[in-house]
Short mmCIF file of C-alpha atoms in Angstrom, two decimals:
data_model
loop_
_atom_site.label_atom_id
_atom_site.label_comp_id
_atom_site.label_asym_id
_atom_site.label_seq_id
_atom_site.Cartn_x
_atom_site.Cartn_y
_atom_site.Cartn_z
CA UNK Z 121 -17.33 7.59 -5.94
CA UNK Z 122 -14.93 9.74 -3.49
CA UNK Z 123 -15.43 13.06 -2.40
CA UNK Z 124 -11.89 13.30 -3.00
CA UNK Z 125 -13.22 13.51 -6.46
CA UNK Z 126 -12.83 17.05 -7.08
CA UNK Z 127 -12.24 18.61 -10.38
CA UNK Z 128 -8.78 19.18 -9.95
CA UNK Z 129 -8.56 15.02 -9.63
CA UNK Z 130 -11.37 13.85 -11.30
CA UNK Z 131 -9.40 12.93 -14.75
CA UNK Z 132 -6.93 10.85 -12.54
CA UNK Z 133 -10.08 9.23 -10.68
CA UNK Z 134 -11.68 8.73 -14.33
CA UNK Z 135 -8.33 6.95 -15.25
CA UNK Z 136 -8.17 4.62 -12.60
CA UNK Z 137 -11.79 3.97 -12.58
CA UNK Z 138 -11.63 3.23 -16.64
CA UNK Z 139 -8.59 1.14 -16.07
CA UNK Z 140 -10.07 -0.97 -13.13
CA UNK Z 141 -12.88 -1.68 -15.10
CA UNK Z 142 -11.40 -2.42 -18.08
CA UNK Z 143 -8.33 -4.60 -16.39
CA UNK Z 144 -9.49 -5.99 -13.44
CA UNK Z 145 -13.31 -5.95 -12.74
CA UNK Z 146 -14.39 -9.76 -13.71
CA UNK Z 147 -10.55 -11.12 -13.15
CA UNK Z 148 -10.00 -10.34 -9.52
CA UNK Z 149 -10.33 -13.94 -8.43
CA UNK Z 150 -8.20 -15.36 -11.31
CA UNK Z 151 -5.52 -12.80 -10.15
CA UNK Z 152 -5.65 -13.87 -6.58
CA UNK Z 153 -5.04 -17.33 -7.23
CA UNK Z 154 -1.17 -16.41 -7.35
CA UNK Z 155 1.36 -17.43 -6.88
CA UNK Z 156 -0.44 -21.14 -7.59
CA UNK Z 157 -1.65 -19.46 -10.90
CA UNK Z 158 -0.39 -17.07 -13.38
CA UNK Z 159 0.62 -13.51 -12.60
CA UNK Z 160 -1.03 -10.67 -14.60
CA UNK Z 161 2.12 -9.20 -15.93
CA UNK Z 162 0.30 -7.49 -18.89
CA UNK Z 163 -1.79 -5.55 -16.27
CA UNK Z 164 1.26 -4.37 -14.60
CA UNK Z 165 2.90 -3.39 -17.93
CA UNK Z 166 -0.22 -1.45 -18.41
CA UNK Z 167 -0.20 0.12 -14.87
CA UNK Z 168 3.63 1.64 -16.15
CA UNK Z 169 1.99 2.85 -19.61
CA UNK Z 170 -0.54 4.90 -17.99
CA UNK Z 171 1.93 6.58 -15.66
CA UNK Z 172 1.05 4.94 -11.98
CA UNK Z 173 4.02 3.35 -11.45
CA UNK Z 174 6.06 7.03 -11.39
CA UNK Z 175 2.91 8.68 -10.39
CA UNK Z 176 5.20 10.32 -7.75
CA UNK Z 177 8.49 10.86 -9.47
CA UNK Z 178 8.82 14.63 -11.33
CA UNK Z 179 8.88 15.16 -14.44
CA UNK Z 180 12.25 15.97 -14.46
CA UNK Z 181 13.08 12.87 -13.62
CA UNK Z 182 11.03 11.18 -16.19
CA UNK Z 183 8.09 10.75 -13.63
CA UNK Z 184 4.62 11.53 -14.39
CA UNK Z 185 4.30 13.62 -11.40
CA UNK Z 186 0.87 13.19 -10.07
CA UNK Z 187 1.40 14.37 -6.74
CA UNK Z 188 0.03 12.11 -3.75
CA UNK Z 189 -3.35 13.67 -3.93
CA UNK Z 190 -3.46 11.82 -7.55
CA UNK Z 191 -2.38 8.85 -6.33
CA UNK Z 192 -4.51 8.39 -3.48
CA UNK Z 193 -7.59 9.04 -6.18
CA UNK Z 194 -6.22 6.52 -7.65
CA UNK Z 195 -5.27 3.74 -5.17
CA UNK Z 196 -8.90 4.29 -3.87
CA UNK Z 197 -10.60 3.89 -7.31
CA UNK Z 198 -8.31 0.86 -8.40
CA UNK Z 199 -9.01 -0.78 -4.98
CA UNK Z 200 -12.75 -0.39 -4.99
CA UNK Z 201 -12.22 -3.57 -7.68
CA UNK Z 202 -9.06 -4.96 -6.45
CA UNK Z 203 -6.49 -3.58 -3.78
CA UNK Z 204 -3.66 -5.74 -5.12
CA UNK Z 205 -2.42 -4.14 -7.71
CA UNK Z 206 -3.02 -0.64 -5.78
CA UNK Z 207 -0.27 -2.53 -3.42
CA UNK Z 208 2.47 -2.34 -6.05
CA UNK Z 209 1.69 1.00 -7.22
CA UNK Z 210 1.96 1.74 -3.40
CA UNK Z 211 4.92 -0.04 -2.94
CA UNK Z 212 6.50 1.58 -6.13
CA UNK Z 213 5.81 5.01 -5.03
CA UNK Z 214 6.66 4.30 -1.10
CA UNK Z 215 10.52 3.06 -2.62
CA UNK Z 216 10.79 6.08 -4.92
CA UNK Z 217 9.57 8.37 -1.87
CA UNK Z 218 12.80 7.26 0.06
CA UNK Z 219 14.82 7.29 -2.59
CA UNK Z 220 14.42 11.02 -2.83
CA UNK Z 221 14.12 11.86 0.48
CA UNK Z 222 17.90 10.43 0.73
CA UNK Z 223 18.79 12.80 -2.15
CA UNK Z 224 18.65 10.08 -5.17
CA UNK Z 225 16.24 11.35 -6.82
CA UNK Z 226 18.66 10.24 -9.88
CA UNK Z 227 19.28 6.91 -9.02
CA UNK Z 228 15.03 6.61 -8.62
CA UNK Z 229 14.85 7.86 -12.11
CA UNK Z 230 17.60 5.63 -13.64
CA UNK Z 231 16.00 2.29 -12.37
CA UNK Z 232 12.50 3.49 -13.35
CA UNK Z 233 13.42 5.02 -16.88
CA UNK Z 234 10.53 4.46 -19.30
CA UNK Z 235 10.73 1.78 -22.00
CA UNK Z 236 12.80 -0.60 -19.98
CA UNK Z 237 12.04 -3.97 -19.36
CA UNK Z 238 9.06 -4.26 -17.17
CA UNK Z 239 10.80 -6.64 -14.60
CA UNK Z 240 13.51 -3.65 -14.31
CA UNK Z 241 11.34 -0.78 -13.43
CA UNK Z 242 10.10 -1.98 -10.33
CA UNK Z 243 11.55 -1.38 -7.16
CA UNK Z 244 10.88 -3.56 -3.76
CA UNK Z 245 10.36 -2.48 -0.25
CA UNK Z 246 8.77 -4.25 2.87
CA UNK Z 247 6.10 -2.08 3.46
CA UNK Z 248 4.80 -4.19 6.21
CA UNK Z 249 7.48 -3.24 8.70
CA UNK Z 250 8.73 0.18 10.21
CA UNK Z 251 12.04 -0.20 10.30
CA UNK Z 252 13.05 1.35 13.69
CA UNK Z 253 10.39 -0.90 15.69
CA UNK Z 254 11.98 -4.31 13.97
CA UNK Z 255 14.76 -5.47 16.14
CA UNK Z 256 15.71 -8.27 13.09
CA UNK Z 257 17.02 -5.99 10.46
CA UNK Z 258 20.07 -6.87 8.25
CA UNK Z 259 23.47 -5.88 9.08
CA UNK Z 260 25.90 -4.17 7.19
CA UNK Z 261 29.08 -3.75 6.83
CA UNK Z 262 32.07 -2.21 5.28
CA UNK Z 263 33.56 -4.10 3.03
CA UNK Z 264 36.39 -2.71 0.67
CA UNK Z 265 35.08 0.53 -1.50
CA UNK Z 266 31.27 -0.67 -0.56
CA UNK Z 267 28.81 -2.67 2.33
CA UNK Z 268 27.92 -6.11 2.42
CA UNK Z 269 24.76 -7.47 3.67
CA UNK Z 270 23.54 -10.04 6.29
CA UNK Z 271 20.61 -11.43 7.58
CA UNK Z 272 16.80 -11.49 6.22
CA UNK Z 273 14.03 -9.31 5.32
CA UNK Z 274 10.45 -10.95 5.37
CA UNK Z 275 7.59 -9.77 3.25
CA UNK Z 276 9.68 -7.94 0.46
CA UNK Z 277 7.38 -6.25 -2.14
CA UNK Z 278 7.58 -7.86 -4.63
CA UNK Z 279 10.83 -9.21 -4.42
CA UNK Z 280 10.46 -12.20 -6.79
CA UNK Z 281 9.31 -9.40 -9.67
CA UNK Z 282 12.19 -7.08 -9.88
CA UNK Z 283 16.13 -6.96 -9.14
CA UNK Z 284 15.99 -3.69 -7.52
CA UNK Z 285 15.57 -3.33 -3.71
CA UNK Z 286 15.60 -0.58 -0.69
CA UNK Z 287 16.45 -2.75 2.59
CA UNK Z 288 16.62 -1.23 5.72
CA UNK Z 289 19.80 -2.28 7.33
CA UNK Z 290 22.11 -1.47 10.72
CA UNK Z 291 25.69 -0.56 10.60
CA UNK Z 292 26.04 -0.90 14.65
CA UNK Z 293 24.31 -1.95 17.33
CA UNK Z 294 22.20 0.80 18.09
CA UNK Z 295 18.60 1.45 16.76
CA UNK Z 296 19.49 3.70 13.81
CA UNK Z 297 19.73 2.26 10.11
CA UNK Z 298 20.59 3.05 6.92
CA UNK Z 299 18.86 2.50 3.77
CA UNK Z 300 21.11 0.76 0.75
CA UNK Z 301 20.01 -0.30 -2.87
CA UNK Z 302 20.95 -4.37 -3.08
CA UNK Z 303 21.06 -6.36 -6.37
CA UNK Z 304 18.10 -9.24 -5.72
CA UNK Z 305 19.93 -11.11 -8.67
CA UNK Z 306 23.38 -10.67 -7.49
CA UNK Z 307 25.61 -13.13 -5.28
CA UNK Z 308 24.70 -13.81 -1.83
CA UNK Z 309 21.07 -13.27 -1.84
CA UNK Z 310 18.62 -15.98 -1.91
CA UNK Z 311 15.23 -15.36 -2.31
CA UNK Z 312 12.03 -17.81 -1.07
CA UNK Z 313 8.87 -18.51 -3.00
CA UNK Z 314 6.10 -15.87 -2.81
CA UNK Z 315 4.72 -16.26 0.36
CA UNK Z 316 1.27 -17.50 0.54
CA UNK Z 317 0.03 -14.52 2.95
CA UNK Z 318 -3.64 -13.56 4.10
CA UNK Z 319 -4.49 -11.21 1.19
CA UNK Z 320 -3.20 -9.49 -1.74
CA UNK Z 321 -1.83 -12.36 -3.19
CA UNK Z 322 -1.11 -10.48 -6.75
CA UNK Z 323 1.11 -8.06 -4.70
CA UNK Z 324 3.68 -10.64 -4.01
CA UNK Z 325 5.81 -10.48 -1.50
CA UNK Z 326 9.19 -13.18 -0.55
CA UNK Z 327 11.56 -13.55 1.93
CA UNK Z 328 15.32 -12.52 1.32
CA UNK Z 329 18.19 -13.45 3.02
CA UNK Z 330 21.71 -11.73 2.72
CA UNK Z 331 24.89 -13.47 3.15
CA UNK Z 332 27.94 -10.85 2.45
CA UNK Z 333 25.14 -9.02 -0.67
CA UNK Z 334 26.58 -6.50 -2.38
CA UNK Z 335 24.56 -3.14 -1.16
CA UNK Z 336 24.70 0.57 -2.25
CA UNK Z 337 24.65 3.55 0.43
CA UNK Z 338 21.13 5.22 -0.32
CA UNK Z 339 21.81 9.30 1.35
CA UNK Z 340 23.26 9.39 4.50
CA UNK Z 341 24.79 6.60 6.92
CA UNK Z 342 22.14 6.15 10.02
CA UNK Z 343 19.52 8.26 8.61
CA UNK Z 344 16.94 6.00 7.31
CA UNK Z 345 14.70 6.98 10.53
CA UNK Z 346 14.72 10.53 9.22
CA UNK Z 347 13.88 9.39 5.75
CA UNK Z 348 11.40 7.17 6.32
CA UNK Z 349 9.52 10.05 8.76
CA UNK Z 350 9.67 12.27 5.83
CA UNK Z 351 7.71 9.99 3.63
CA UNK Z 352 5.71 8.52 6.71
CA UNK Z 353 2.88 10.82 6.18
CA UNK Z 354 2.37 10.90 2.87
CA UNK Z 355 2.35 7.19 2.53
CA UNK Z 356 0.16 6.91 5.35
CA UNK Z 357 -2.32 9.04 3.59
CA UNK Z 358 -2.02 6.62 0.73
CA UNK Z 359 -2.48 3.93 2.55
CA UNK Z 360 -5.71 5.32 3.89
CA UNK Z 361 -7.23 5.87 0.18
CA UNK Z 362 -6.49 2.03 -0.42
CA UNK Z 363 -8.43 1.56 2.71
CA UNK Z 364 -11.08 3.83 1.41
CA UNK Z 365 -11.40 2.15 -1.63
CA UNK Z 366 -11.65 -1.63 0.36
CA UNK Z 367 -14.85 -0.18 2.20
CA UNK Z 368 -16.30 1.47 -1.22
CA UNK Z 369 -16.18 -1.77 -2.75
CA UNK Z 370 -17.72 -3.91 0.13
CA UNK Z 371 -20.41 -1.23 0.63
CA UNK Z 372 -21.42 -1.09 -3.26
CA UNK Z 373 -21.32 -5.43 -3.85
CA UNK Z 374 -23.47 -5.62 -0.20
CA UNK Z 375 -25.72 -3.07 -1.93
CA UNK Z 376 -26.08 -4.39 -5.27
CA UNK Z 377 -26.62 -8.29 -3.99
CA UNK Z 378 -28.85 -6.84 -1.44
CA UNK Z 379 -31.00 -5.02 -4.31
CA UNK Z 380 -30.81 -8.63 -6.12
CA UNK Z 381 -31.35 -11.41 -3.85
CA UNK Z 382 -35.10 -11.78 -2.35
CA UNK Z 383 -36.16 -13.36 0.42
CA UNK Z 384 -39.41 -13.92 2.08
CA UNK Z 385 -41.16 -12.65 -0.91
CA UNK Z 386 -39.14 -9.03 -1.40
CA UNK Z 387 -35.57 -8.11 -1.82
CA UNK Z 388 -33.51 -8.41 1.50
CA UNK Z 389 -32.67 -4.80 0.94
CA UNK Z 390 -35.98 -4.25 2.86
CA UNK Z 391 -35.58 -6.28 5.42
CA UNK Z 392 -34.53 -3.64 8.37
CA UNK Z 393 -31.51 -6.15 9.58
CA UNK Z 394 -30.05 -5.26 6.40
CA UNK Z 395 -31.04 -2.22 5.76
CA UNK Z 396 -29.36 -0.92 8.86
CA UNK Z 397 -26.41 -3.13 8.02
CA UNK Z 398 -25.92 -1.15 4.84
CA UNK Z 399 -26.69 2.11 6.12
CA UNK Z 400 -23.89 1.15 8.76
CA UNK Z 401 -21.49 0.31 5.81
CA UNK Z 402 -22.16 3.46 3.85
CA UNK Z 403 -21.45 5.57 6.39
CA UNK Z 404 -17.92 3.79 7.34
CA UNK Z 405 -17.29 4.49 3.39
CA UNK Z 406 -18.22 8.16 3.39
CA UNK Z 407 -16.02 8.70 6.64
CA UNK Z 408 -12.68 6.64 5.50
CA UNK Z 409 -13.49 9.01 1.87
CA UNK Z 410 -13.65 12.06 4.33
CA UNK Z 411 -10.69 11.20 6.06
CA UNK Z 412 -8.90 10.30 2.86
CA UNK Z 413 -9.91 14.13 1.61
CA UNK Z 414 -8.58 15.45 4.87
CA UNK Z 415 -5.59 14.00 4.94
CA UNK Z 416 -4.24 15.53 1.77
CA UNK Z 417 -5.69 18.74 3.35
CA UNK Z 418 -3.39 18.06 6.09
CA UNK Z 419 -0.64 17.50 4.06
CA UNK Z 420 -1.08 20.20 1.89
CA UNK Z 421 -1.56 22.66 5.16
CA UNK Z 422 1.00 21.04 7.24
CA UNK Z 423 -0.12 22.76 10.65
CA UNK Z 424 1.30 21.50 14.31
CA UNK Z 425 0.58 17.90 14.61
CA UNK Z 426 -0.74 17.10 11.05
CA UNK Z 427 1.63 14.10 11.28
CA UNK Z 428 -0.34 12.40 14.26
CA UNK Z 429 -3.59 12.86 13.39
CA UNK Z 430 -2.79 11.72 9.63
CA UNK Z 431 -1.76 8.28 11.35
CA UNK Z 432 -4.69 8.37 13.28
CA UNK Z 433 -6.45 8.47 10.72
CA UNK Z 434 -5.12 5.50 8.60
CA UNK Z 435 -5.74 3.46 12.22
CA UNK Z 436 -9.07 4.12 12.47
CA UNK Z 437 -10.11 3.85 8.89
CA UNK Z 438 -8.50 0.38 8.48
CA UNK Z 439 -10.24 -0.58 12.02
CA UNK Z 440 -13.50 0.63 10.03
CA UNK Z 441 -12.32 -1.72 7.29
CA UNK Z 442 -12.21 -4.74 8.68
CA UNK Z 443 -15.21 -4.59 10.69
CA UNK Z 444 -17.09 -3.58 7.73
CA UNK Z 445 -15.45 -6.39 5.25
CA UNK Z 446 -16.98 -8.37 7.73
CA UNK Z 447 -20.47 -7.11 7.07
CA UNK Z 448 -20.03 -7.14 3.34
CA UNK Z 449 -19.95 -10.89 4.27
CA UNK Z 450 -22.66 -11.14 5.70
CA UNK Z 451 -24.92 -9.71 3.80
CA UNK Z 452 -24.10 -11.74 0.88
CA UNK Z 453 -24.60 -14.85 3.44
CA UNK Z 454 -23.16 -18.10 2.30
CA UNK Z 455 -21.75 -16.61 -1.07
CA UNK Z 456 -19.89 -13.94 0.57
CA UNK Z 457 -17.46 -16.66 1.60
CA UNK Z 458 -16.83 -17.27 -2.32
CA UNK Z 459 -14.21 -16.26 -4.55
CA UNK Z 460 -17.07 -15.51 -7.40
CA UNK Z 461 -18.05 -12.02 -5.30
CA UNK Z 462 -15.23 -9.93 -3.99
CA UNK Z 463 -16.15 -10.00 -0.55
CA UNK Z 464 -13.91 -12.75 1.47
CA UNK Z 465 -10.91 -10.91 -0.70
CA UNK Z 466 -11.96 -7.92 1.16
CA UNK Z 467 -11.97 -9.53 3.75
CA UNK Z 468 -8.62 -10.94 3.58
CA UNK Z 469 -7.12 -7.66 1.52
CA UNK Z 470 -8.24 -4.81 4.76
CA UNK Z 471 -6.50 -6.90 7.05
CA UNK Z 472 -2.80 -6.71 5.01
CA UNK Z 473 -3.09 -2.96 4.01
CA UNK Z 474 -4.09 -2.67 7.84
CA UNK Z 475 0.00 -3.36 8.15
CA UNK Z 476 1.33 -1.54 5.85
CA UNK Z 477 4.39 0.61 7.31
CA UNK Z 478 4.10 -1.78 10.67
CA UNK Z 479 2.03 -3.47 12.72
CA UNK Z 480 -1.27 -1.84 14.47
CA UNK Z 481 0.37 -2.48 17.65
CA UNK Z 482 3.37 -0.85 17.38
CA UNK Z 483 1.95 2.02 15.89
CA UNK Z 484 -0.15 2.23 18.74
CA UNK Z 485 2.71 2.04 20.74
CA UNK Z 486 4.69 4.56 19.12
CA UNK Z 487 1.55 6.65 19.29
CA UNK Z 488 1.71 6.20 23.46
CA UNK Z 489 5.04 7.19 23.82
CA UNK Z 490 4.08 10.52 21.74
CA UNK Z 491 1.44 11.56 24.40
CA UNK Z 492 3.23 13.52 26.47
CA UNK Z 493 4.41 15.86 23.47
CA UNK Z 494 1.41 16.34 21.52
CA UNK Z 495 -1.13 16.25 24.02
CA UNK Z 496 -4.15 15.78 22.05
CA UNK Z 497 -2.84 16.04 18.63
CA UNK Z 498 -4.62 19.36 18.05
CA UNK Z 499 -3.02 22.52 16.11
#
């Protein structure tokens, strides 16, 4: 359980921990066997009853307006069991986020209007990229009363579940871009299989190419940069609760096997190897919970330099992640490499939501070349 847990959240951190047990605990491994099994499309339809998909959206606009402190509560509760679906709830949330932030607030509403078709409601987004450090973005151009779209995306989420998209493309040759609203099921878009990544293999994602697509304008023309910064923390906070929620679950499977499993004549949780071994991973899960609680602080207080040290945080915490999925593994010794216990997904899952919004390195990079202005990131 999260200190973020307070009683303000505590009914949405009852919800998602009800729902995860109900929904996913005991199917996580038949789940991550897509895309060469069956997709859980009933989960997701529950996901949209109980209001996560439009956790963010107001209620004006037919959202359930959660807020992000909600969601992160949770992300991190759903993703103690499984982080996948917290990836399309992320995803969904990240799209709307931009959406509004370019003043279409309406046209988020319209596409996720309750009691449409589930395949309808979603809308994609490649959350592994940030858009101004990819050099390979689409193009677009002007093309009678609208823009046309060329090139390819990689890793759209989820691309092959919905016919809704935000893509990040350039009108020039500079480094600014624009954000438009394509048509996945309209002419001159082809779309690949869901690619077999790493982890979260029930938060597909596909490959798109664009050859003259049909796109729609989304705010501004060369202002996605500004749009996406206005989201940037907030997501990244997110991001950080699905992180929190990896290193919950691997501490509280290490703990429980450890409890179980006896060697030498008495449970391996007394063995001091171990012992210290968990003590390491329950203090990595009480700091990424502290740092998910701080980070809504942050957010909420929004004093000099909350941006930075938000990012920081998400770094470090998924850092924390996947040296403690690691752990989780080897705890459970040969059966943490099994899909029967949760642990190699862990594994596998910290090391994908480590890239959301762009790679480590280029955060780290962009973090370098911020130096100089913020010093040491301290208000």
């Amino acid at each position: 359980m999260s200190i973020l847990n307070s009683d303000d959240l505590k009914p949405f951190a009852d919800l998602a921990r009800s729902f995860a047990a109900r929904e996913l605990a005991g199917k996580v491994a038949e789940h991550d066997r897509y895309p060469f099994g069956r997709f859980y499309e009933e989960v997701l339809a529950k996901l949209h009853d109980v209001g996560f998909l439009n956790a963010v959206l107001p209620i004006e606009l037919g959202g359930t307006d959660f807020g992000i402190e909600a969601l992160c509560a949770i992300l991190e509760n759903i993703s103690e069991v499984d982080a996948s679906p917290a990836g399309i709830i992320y995803t969904q949330a990240l799209s709307q986020k931009i959406l509004m932030a370019a003043g279409a607030g309406k046209l988020a509403a319209s596409l996720s209007k309750a009691g449409t078709a589930m395949k309808t409601i979603l809308i994609a987004f490649p959350v592994y990229i940030d858009p101004a450090s990819t050099d390979t973005l689409p193009t677009a151009q002007i093309t009678g009363g609208g823009y046309t779209l060329a090139g390819r995306i990689e890793l759209l989420v989820p691309g092959n579940l919905t016919p809704h998209a935000v893509i990040p493309a350039r009108t020039g040759r500079g480094p600014d871009y624009s954000f438009f609203l394509v048509d996945l099921d309209g002419k001159g878009v082809e779309i690949s299989d869901p690619v077999f990544s790493l982890g979260l293999h029930a938060c597909p994602a596909v490959d798109v190419t664009f050859g003259g697509a049909g796109a729609q304008l989304v705010g501004e023309e060369n202002a996605g940069a500004a749009y996406f910064a206005q989201v940037l923390p907030q997501m990244s906070a997110v991001a950080t609760a699905i992180i929190s929620g990896i290193l919950r679950g691997t501490y509280c499977e290490a703990l429980a096997y450890a409890q179980k499993r006896e060697q030498g004549g008495r449970p391996i949780v007394q063995w001091s190897e171990v012992t210290m071994m968990l003590a390491n991973l329950s203090i990595k899960a009480d700091v990424a919970a502290m740092c998910v609680c701080q980070s809504c602080r942050e957010l909420r207080q929004k004093q000099n330099g909350y941006e930075s040290r938000i990012s920081a945080a998400t770094l470090h915490i998924a850092e924390l992640a996947c040296e403690a999925t690691t752990d989780g593994i080897q705890i459970l010794g040969g059966y943490g490499y099994m899909k029967d216990y949760g642990q190699e997904k862990r594994y596998r899952d910290a090391r994908m939501v480590q890239a959301l919004l762009g790679s480590v390195p280029m955060k780290k990079l962009a973090r370098i070349r911020c130096i100089p202005e913020v010093g040491t990131n301290t208000a």
